[in-house]
């Protein structure tokens, strides 16, 4: 599922959050200070940050403002988790860029529900829901793709690539965006690598008649169309 950064200086709370998040299938990294949080985001962009307000060093609300001002982290989902529960604090946290705000003491069940809600809105591919587009069905839990009743064999990178394209059908995705969202923004590879894996993905989908669902938009990138194969031809790669 998602990669979650927990920024919390109270070890007991951080461990409680980590345990519950891992139980739901997330990868978790813990940062106990603002400096550790900045370094963690610099190392690898997480799918969501659970951010405490009062931290050693820079306060969480200042971190949220800094991340919102940076093009790389502008869309980073943030949930503020803090003992500051006044309405003024709530407004300040949301104005700083938090997607949601939960005051301590908190219900772990409610927090997990809010994390799922934010991921559903901001990053649906981080959830484990099956995706269906046309005759294709992708199940991230079983790691299987089917076209009707026929299973499609995919390598791990092609699986991730197809999952992302199916999560956002009909949208055009440039090579830099695909590298960022499929490979990770901390991985440095050439943009033409995307073309190689698109070619492999199309080859895997060809036997089930779905290769043309992946279209090349010249000068822009790639998109997955929901058109039934055979009714609309794809563009040349």
Tab-separated table of C-alpha atoms in Angstrom:
chain	number	residue	atom	x	y	z
A	1	UNK	CA	0.000	0.000	0.000
A	2	UNK	CA	1.288	3.494	0.828
A	3	UNK	CA	4.611	4.786	2.130
A	4	UNK	CA	3.796	6.743	5.299
A	5	UNK	CA	6.118	9.097	7.151
A	6	UNK	CA	5.212	9.522	10.832
A	7	UNK	CA	6.714	12.703	12.293
A	8	UNK	CA	6.212	12.367	16.048
A	9	UNK	CA	8.610	12.986	18.931
A	10	UNK	CA	6.710	10.879	21.499
A	11	UNK	CA	8.106	7.380	21.027
A	12	UNK	CA	5.026	5.563	22.390
A	13	UNK	CA	2.661	7.370	19.992
A	14	UNK	CA	5.026	6.899	17.054
A	15	UNK	CA	5.249	3.156	17.752
A	16	UNK	CA	1.453	2.868	18.127
A	17	UNK	CA	0.932	4.583	14.789
A	18	UNK	CA	3.635	2.510	13.133
A	19	UNK	CA	2.128	-0.742	14.372
A	20	UNK	CA	-1.369	0.121	13.140
A	21	UNK	CA	-0.158	1.422	9.786
A	22	UNK	CA	1.967	-1.669	9.166
A	23	UNK	CA	-0.996	-3.861	10.095
A	24	UNK	CA	-2.923	-2.154	7.272
A	25	UNK	CA	-0.102	-2.920	4.858
A	26	UNK	CA	1.709	0.430	4.731
A	27	UNK	CA	5.460	0.966	4.762
A	28	UNK	CA	6.339	3.244	7.681
A	29	UNK	CA	9.268	5.516	8.440
A	30	UNK	CA	9.460	7.426	11.724
A	31	UNK	CA	11.057	10.846	12.238
A	32	UNK	CA	11.327	12.246	15.767
A	33	UNK	CA	12.519	15.765	14.858
A	34	UNK	CA	11.921	18.297	12.113
A	35	UNK	CA	15.455	17.739	10.788
A	36	UNK	CA	14.814	13.981	10.521
A	37	UNK	CA	11.518	14.679	8.743
A	38	UNK	CA	13.169	16.987	6.216
A	39	UNK	CA	15.867	14.385	5.534
A	40	UNK	CA	13.314	11.567	5.189
A	41	UNK	CA	11.341	13.531	2.579
A	42	UNK	CA	14.557	14.484	0.807
A	43	UNK	CA	15.591	10.800	0.672
A	44	UNK	CA	12.296	9.519	-0.708
A	45	UNK	CA	8.957	11.229	-1.193
A	46	UNK	CA	6.335	9.471	0.964
A	47	UNK	CA	2.715	8.943	-0.059
A	48	UNK	CA	1.455	10.673	3.115
A	49	UNK	CA	2.843	12.388	6.217
A	50	UNK	CA	1.318	12.172	9.696
A	51	UNK	CA	2.765	15.344	11.207
A	52	UNK	CA	2.911	16.447	14.837
A	53	UNK	CA	2.763	20.183	15.469
A	54	UNK	CA	5.195	20.504	18.388
A	55	UNK	CA	8.548	19.004	17.416
A	56	UNK	CA	12.170	19.482	18.444
A	57	UNK	CA	13.474	22.088	16.027
A	58	UNK	CA	11.064	23.518	13.493
A	59	UNK	CA	7.335	23.184	14.359
A	60	UNK	CA	5.189	20.919	12.217
A	61	UNK	CA	3.081	23.775	10.894
A	62	UNK	CA	6.243	25.427	9.529
A	63	UNK	CA	7.255	22.144	7.870
A	64	UNK	CA	3.837	21.941	6.222
A	65	UNK	CA	4.250	25.476	4.839
A	66	UNK	CA	7.754	24.680	3.580
A	67	UNK	CA	6.594	21.510	1.799
A	68	UNK	CA	3.632	23.280	0.213
A	69	UNK	CA	5.969	25.986	-1.140
A	70	UNK	CA	8.275	23.430	-2.829
A	71	UNK	CA	7.246	22.141	-6.269
A	72	UNK	CA	8.502	18.633	-5.417
A	73	UNK	CA	6.390	18.327	-2.247
A	74	UNK	CA	3.510	20.664	-3.123
A	75	UNK	CA	1.001	17.818	-3.469
A	76	UNK	CA	2.279	15.762	-0.531
A	77	UNK	CA	-0.750	14.647	1.574
A	78	UNK	CA	-0.399	15.813	5.198
A	79	UNK	CA	-2.455	14.964	8.285
A	80	UNK	CA	-1.700	17.089	11.345
A	81	UNK	CA	-1.839	15.168	14.631
A	82	UNK	CA	-1.392	17.428	17.658
A	83	UNK	CA	-2.391	18.283	21.200
A	84	UNK	CA	-3.296	21.810	20.016
A	85	UNK	CA	-7.054	21.575	19.683
A	86	UNK	CA	-8.258	25.192	19.680
A	87	UNK	CA	-10.236	26.322	16.642
A	88	UNK	CA	-7.545	28.909	15.920
A	89	UNK	CA	-4.925	26.153	15.802
A	90	UNK	CA	-7.133	24.055	13.529
A	91	UNK	CA	-7.496	26.947	11.089
A	92	UNK	CA	-3.761	27.678	11.214
A	93	UNK	CA	-2.898	24.034	10.509
A	94	UNK	CA	-5.287	23.784	7.565
A	95	UNK	CA	-4.128	27.139	6.198
A	96	UNK	CA	-0.540	25.885	6.388
A	97	UNK	CA	-1.492	23.143	3.966
A	98	UNK	CA	-2.681	20.179	6.040
A	99	UNK	CA	-5.271	17.993	4.304
A	100	UNK	CA	-6.769	16.969	7.646
A	101	UNK	CA	-6.301	17.757	11.334
A	102	UNK	CA	-6.828	15.483	14.346
A	103	UNK	CA	-6.377	16.553	17.960
A	104	UNK	CA	-4.810	14.423	20.710
A	105	UNK	CA	-5.979	12.331	22.461
A	106	UNK	CA	-7.206	10.606	19.327
A	107	UNK	CA	-8.933	7.415	18.272
A	108	UNK	CA	-6.566	5.156	16.326
A	109	UNK	CA	-9.546	3.783	14.390
A	110	UNK	CA	-10.582	7.306	13.383
A	111	UNK	CA	-7.034	8.224	12.359
A	112	UNK	CA	-6.717	5.118	10.168
A	113	UNK	CA	-10.055	6.010	8.521
A	114	UNK	CA	-8.860	9.570	7.881
A	115	UNK	CA	-5.611	8.286	6.354
A	116	UNK	CA	-7.585	6.023	4.025
A	117	UNK	CA	-9.851	8.946	3.119
A	118	UNK	CA	-6.947	11.281	2.287
A	119	UNK	CA	-5.187	8.584	0.253
A	120	UNK	CA	-8.412	7.860	-1.604
A	121	UNK	CA	-8.703	11.538	-2.572
A	122	UNK	CA	-5.067	12.377	-3.172
A	123	UNK	CA	-3.373	9.086	-4.080
A	124	UNK	CA	-5.817	6.317	-4.996
A	125	UNK	CA	-3.066	4.046	-6.347
A	126	UNK	CA	-1.696	3.709	-2.786
A	127	UNK	CA	-4.800	1.758	-1.741
A	128	UNK	CA	-5.350	-1.953	-2.293
A	129	UNK	CA	-8.638	-1.749	-4.184
A	130	UNK	CA	-8.953	-3.693	-7.431
A	131	UNK	CA	-9.199	-1.521	-10.567
A	132	UNK	CA	-11.274	-2.343	-13.654
A	133	UNK	CA	-10.990	-0.519	-16.978
A	134	UNK	CA	-12.744	-2.066	-19.976
A	135	UNK	CA	-11.977	-5.789	-19.967
A	136	UNK	CA	-8.869	-5.339	-17.801
A	137	UNK	CA	-8.982	-6.038	-14.074
A	138	UNK	CA	-5.959	-5.440	-11.840
A	139	UNK	CA	-5.897	-6.733	-8.257
A	140	UNK	CA	-3.015	-5.239	-6.221
A	141	UNK	CA	-3.554	-7.694	-3.355
A	142	UNK	CA	-3.063	-10.857	-5.430
A	143	UNK	CA	-0.779	-9.032	-7.927
A	144	UNK	CA	-2.826	-10.418	-10.811
A	145	UNK	CA	-4.097	-8.850	-14.012
A	146	UNK	CA	-6.868	-10.402	-16.066
A	147	UNK	CA	-8.468	-9.591	-19.393
A	148	UNK	CA	-11.834	-11.258	-19.032
A	149	UNK	CA	-10.962	-14.771	-17.824
A	150	UNK	CA	-7.409	-14.722	-19.204
A	151	UNK	CA	-4.533	-13.927	-16.845
A	152	UNK	CA	-1.877	-11.518	-18.125
A	153	UNK	CA	1.717	-12.187	-17.050
A	154	UNK	CA	3.536	-8.963	-16.110
A	155	UNK	CA	6.887	-8.146	-14.553
A	156	UNK	CA	6.899	-6.042	-11.360
A	157	UNK	CA	7.677	-2.750	-13.121
A	158	UNK	CA	5.049	-3.324	-15.831
A	159	UNK	CA	2.545	-4.183	-13.100
A	160	UNK	CA	3.209	-0.907	-11.264
A	161	UNK	CA	3.074	1.035	-14.519
A	162	UNK	CA	-0.245	-0.498	-15.550
A	163	UNK	CA	-1.666	0.050	-12.079
A	164	UNK	CA	-0.848	3.747	-12.220
A	165	UNK	CA	-2.267	4.155	-15.733
A	166	UNK	CA	-5.456	2.277	-14.787
A	167	UNK	CA	-5.888	4.402	-11.653
A	168	UNK	CA	-5.952	7.554	-13.788
A	169	UNK	CA	-7.557	6.493	-17.081
A	170	UNK	CA	-7.828	8.950	-19.986
A	171	UNK	CA	-5.220	11.249	-18.423
A	172	UNK	CA	-1.969	11.991	-20.249
A	173	UNK	CA	1.138	11.337	-18.147
A	174	UNK	CA	4.526	12.677	-19.161
A	175	UNK	CA	7.682	10.620	-18.771
A	176	UNK	CA	8.960	12.631	-15.756
A	177	UNK	CA	5.638	12.106	-13.953
A	178	UNK	CA	5.675	8.369	-14.660
A	179	UNK	CA	9.258	8.102	-13.418
A	180	UNK	CA	8.281	9.953	-10.251
A	181	UNK	CA	5.090	8.022	-9.493
A	182	UNK	CA	6.036	4.533	-10.698
A	183	UNK	CA	9.786	4.324	-10.039
A	184	UNK	CA	9.977	6.889	-7.230
A	185	UNK	CA	11.430	10.387	-7.303
A	186	UNK	CA	14.624	9.203	-5.564
A	187	UNK	CA	15.497	6.845	-8.433
A	188	UNK	CA	17.644	8.455	-11.119
A	189	UNK	CA	17.149	6.790	-14.499
A	190	UNK	CA	16.740	8.094	-18.024
A	191	UNK	CA	13.296	9.109	-19.245
A	192	UNK	CA	13.621	6.743	-22.218
A	193	UNK	CA	13.399	3.896	-19.699
A	194	UNK	CA	9.673	4.635	-19.586
A	195	UNK	CA	9.405	3.923	-23.320
A	196	UNK	CA	11.088	0.538	-22.878
A	197	UNK	CA	8.628	-0.536	-20.190
A	198	UNK	CA	5.640	0.809	-22.115
A	199	UNK	CA	6.784	-1.359	-25.039
A	200	UNK	CA	7.049	-4.395	-22.740
A	201	UNK	CA	3.639	-3.672	-21.254
A	202	UNK	CA	2.038	-3.435	-24.678
A	203	UNK	CA	3.718	-6.714	-25.688
A	204	UNK	CA	2.250	-8.432	-22.629
A	205	UNK	CA	-1.228	-7.044	-23.391
A	206	UNK	CA	-1.086	-7.857	-27.107
A	207	UNK	CA	-2.176	-11.541	-26.815
A	208	UNK	CA	-5.394	-10.496	-25.036
A	209	UNK	CA	-6.107	-7.671	-27.496
A	210	UNK	CA	-5.500	-4.828	-25.040
A	211	UNK	CA	-2.243	-3.321	-26.294
A	212	UNK	CA	-4.103	-0.494	-28.061
A	213	UNK	CA	-5.559	0.678	-24.747
A	214	UNK	CA	-2.184	2.308	-24.050
A	215	UNK	CA	-1.867	5.310	-26.314
A	216	UNK	CA	1.114	7.505	-27.096
A	217	UNK	CA	0.274	11.206	-27.154
A	218	UNK	CA	3.050	12.690	-29.224
A	219	UNK	CA	5.053	15.337	-27.438
A	220	UNK	CA	3.175	14.765	-24.179
A	221	UNK	CA	3.411	11.178	-22.901
A	222	UNK	CA	1.126	8.200	-22.485
A	223	UNK	CA	-2.431	7.486	-21.416
A	224	UNK	CA	-4.624	4.458	-20.900
A	225	UNK	CA	-7.945	4.677	-22.701
A	226	UNK	CA	-11.071	2.944	-21.456
A	227	UNK	CA	-12.130	2.176	-25.030
A	228	UNK	CA	-12.868	-1.498	-25.667
A	229	UNK	CA	-9.982	-2.945	-27.703
A	230	UNK	CA	-10.852	-3.178	-31.346
A	231	UNK	CA	-13.213	-0.203	-31.307
A	232	UNK	CA	-10.496	2.478	-31.232
A	233	UNK	CA	-6.937	2.102	-32.389
A	234	UNK	CA	-4.009	3.301	-30.308
A	235	UNK	CA	-1.534	5.818	-31.592
A	236	UNK	CA	1.860	4.691	-32.731
A	237	UNK	CA	4.630	4.581	-30.179
